[in-house]
Amino acid sequence: MKISNMMICVVALLCGHGAKAVSQPRLRSDNIEQVVKEMTLEEKCHLVLGCGMGFGREVKFPGTAGSTYAIPRLGIPSTYCADSNQGLRMSAHRDYDSRDYYCTDYMTSIALASTWDKQAAYLVGKGIGNETKEYGLDWILAPSMNLMRNVLCGRNHEYYSEDPYLSGTIAAYYVKGIQSEGTAACVKHFAANSQETNRNANDSRMSRRALRELYLRGFELAVRLGNPWTVMTAYNSINGRLTCEDGDLTETILRKEWGFDGLVVSDWNAGKDATLSMLAGNDMLQPGQDRQFDKLMEDAKNGRLPMAVLDRNVERILRFVVRSHSFANYPYSNEPNLKQHAVDDRVIGAEGMVLLENKGALPLASGCQVALFGSTGYEIIPGGTGFGGTMVGRYTVSLVEGLRNAGMTVYKPLLDQYRQHVAAEQKRLYPNGLPSFALRPLNRAEEIVMTDLQVAETAANTDVGVVVIGRKSGEAADRTRDEFNLYEKELTMIRQVSEAYHEAGKKVVVLLNVCGPVETASWKSLVDGLLCTWQSGEQVGNSIADILSGKVNPSGRLPVTFQNKYGDAASDRNFPADVKDTKDLATMYMWGNDKQNTDREPKANIDFTDYDEDIYVGYRYFDSFNKPVSYPFGYGLSYTTFAYENAKIDREGEKYIVTVDVVNMGDRAGRNVVELFVAAPRNKRLGKPAKELRNYTKTGLIQPGRRETVKLEVEARDLASFNEKESAWVVDAGVYHFLIASSANHIEKALSAKVDGMKTKVNDVMKPTVKLNLLHR
Ligand code: BGC
């Protein structure tokens, strides 16, 4: 696409040799300004653009996302980047190369956040950072951390939570883990990229308060606590301006207010006007296009793109380059410790599984005979699809294998029947093989309809019925209302299996091998055990079996509400939940804004989405408006029970310190999550959520009868709400309730403290350009 590096090198050697060669600097961390001065305009315009994605040509790391431009004459090497938050996304095989390059398939982000364990996030980040480094790359395009505004967003498996504090803190530790290896993290997609439908052109329209308190807050925490080297802007617009062309977002808020001093990069092929992106401080456009190069050259010459701006962006890129493994010529091994990373995936995958119901069904008796029902039971899903999904690298441990590893038997007649059925369904759905960028692979598989007699016979011959429900989603398409609900045949299967097993005096357990919440309210009373396994990477079968067998005591908590039905959440009113017309799907818009369908009136939820629910997303809505849910945010059971004793609150300056003893009251060792919500005094003008998560922690393994004292700190300034009139974060003076909880709906201990008022002014930017019909409390 551009003059190759080689050419530049040759030209430089031929023409530049002589007078310049002597004085020509080579890039070091302390001569960046001097190197920028040496660069030609062409070189600068090349450097701010990526080098393409490498489809159809030989590249150094096949199957990765791209690289940065090299200028050998100035000692500027290429650096290399790859997706994703589930693991290094790179082809395992290369042309003309007989060895393989497998990477670890880790758990989905939603599964990681369900651990509520910052150290787990650190460890996964570190593993991915290490694989990136040991395979010779520099930069991992993760974490994705958009707020789960709606349960149907296709990329929710890549995101952490409906709560910005949980999202931001998990992201920060994940970033620290990556960067502890000297690999760059990339916090994305900045910001409010809450749907996939028409993602390149959708305008997220919202109040400044929702923007600040929810959609930016998680990023702010990730930036302040995690110090990522890079941030990726998004495809969408916010309040009428593309995020990669909006200096208020990237220069004013991200850099000036939050102190970010790294590199800002666009999402792949995002944006319309390269010059506007440069002006906005979107330092690099990836993967780079010829027309962007031409535009930058032209605008640099005609003055629309001032040299000072181009130099500033170039300088930031060079500051990134000098930190890279490539710059240091790191002697990578091509042999990361995949064995250890698989162990981490297994342990952390299990820690993120959430036990939703247990009427004496779990753990299963050792050596029991399991009847597995449901196609997904035989085709377990390790992760999502799209660039942020799983690669299915060297292997996926199936559920059958996991159960067998745990000493259980999987009922053979059913297994044989499902083997045939799954193969036939795959052929029916994908006659030409599974597409590599597969959308919803088995979601549309039909379940087997069995006779009652058949199920009764199976129940008679086995110890427990385990029904597996699967949902897969990913980049470029949102889920639909139909997928949120269980399909008729799935419901029939659950009913039939429950009846037969209960008739036989046996238990039924349902496993949700899902990418995000599904409907559970209408059928959960039929079953004895319900485990949300999420999608936990290559070790998924082992992780599930570890929970079912009791080897691991469940300790995951929901990072997102399981609502009773679709339509219950305030954001459901403004989300493309029923898009059937493929013209509106994002797939067609994946590679650029110029391909948009513009010959029609702007459509709600397609071309723009009104965030009318305002700050009432997830539990902030259900909790504040007293709406019942199936399972609340923060919920999850254990095989033991915990008591909370000696709760107290102390104040140290502007800091509130809550301490509580967690006591294991049962007969199994277990870990517990302590959630701290804070309820602010009522403020009629502003309207406050009933309570908000302000801190949390996870205990170590507590033995039966033993206790652990946990300490949770909250800074007074973090209790602020955003006041639009004053454009300030305002902490109202008054009595605040500090609620130690085991879910948003279950308060264990309530404490209170007087808090002084305080105010922090910020820039009044990113206002909505239309009138929104905002929800008030
Ligand atoms: C995705 C990003 C990803 C990039 C590069 C885009 O389609 O939105 O998350 O990092 O592609 O693969």
mmCIF file with all atom_site columns, C-alpha atoms and ligand atoms in Angstrom, residues 53 65 83 141 144 155 158 188-189 199 232 235 267-268 387 475 590-591, ligand 1:
data_model
loop_
_atom_site.group_PDB
_atom_site.id
_atom_site.type_symbol
_atom_site.label_atom_id
_atom_site.label_alt_id
_atom_site.label_comp_id
_atom_site.label_asym_id
_atom_site.label_entity_id
_atom_site.label_seq_id
_atom_site.pdbx_PDB_ins_code
_atom_site.Cartn_x
_atom_site.Cartn_y
_atom_site.Cartn_z
_atom_site.occupancy
_atom_site.B_iso_or_equiv
_atom_site.pdbx_formal_charge
_atom_site.auth_seq_id
_atom_site.auth_comp_id
_atom_site.auth_asym_id
_atom_site.auth_atom_id
_atom_site.pdbx_PDB_model_num
ATOM   1  C CA . MET A 1 53  ? -3.576  -6.262  7.962  1.00 0.00 ? 53  MET A CA 1
ATOM   2  C CA . ALA A 1 65  ? -4.022  -7.405  13.451 1.00 0.00 ? 65  ALA A CA 1
ATOM   3  C CA . ASP A 1 83  ? -6.020  -9.148  19.380 1.00 0.00 ? 83  ASP A CA 1
ATOM   4  C CA . LEU A 1 141 ? -5.277  -5.052  21.599 1.00 0.00 ? 141 LEU A CA 1
ATOM   5  C CA . SER A 1 144 ? -12.110 -4.571  25.590 1.00 0.00 ? 144 SER A CA 1
ATOM   6  C CA . ARG A 1 155 ? -19.573 -8.323  22.221 1.00 0.00 ? 155 ARG A CA 1
ATOM   7  C CA . GLU A 1 158 ? -15.521 -9.453  25.558 1.00 0.00 ? 158 GLU A CA 1
ATOM   8  C CA . LYS A 1 188 ? -10.695 -0.212  24.063 1.00 0.00 ? 188 LYS A CA 1
ATOM   9  C CA . HIS A 1 189 ? -13.163 0.782   22.609 1.00 0.00 ? 189 HIS A CA 1
ATOM   10 C CA . ARG A 1 199 ? -21.434 -0.103  14.675 1.00 0.00 ? 199 ARG A CA 1
ATOM   11 C CA . MET A 1 232 ? -8.148  2.520   21.205 1.00 0.00 ? 232 MET A CA 1
ATOM   12 C CA . TYR A 1 235 ? -16.230 3.019   15.706 1.00 0.00 ? 235 TYR A CA 1
ATOM   13 C CA . ASP A 1 267 ? -10.218 1.068   15.798 1.00 0.00 ? 267 ASP A CA 1
ATOM   14 C CA . TRP A 1 268 ? -9.544  -0.715  12.537 1.00 0.00 ? 268 TRP A CA 1
ATOM   15 C CA . PHE A 1 387 ? -11.495 -10.762 16.627 1.00 0.00 ? 387 PHE A CA 1
ATOM   16 C CA . GLU A 1 475 ? -18.216 -9.062  16.980 1.00 0.00 ? 475 GLU A CA 1
ATOM   17 C CA . MET A 1 590 ? -17.047 -3.713  9.184  1.00 0.00 ? 590 MET A CA 1
ATOM   18 C CA . TRP A 1 591 ? -14.536 -2.030  7.022  1.00 0.00 ? 591 TRP A CA 1
HETATM 19 C C1 . BGC B 2 .   ? -12.335 -4.571  16.473 1.00 0.00 ? 1   BGC B C1 1
HETATM 20 C C2 . BGC B 2 .   ? -11.218 -4.321  17.450 1.00 0.00 ? 1   BGC B C2 1
HETATM 21 C C3 . BGC B 2 .   ? -9.978  -5.068  17.011 1.00 0.00 ? 1   BGC B C3 1
HETATM 22 C C4 . BGC B 2 .   ? -9.613  -4.641  15.599 1.00 0.00 ? 1   BGC B C4 1
HETATM 23 C C5 . BGC B 2 .   ? -8.356  -5.310  15.077 1.00 0.00 ? 1   BGC B C5 1
HETATM 24 C C6 . BGC B 2 .   ? -11.919 -4.351  15.028 1.00 0.00 ? 1   BGC B C6 1
HETATM 25 O O1 . BGC B 2 .   ? -12.869 -4.860  14.166 1.00 0.00 ? 1   BGC B O1 1
HETATM 26 O O2 . BGC B 2 .   ? -13.425 -3.741  16.793 1.00 0.00 ? 1   BGC B O2 1
HETATM 27 O O3 . BGC B 2 .   ? -11.595 -4.716  18.736 1.00 0.00 ? 1   BGC B O3 1
HETATM 28 O O4 . BGC B 2 .   ? -8.929  -4.818  17.902 1.00 0.00 ? 1   BGC B O4 1
HETATM 29 O O5 . BGC B 2 .   ? -10.696 -4.965  14.742 1.00 0.00 ? 1   BGC B O5 1
HETATM 30 O O6 . BGC B 2 .   ? -8.545  -6.643  14.826 1.00 0.00 ? 1   BGC B O6 1
#
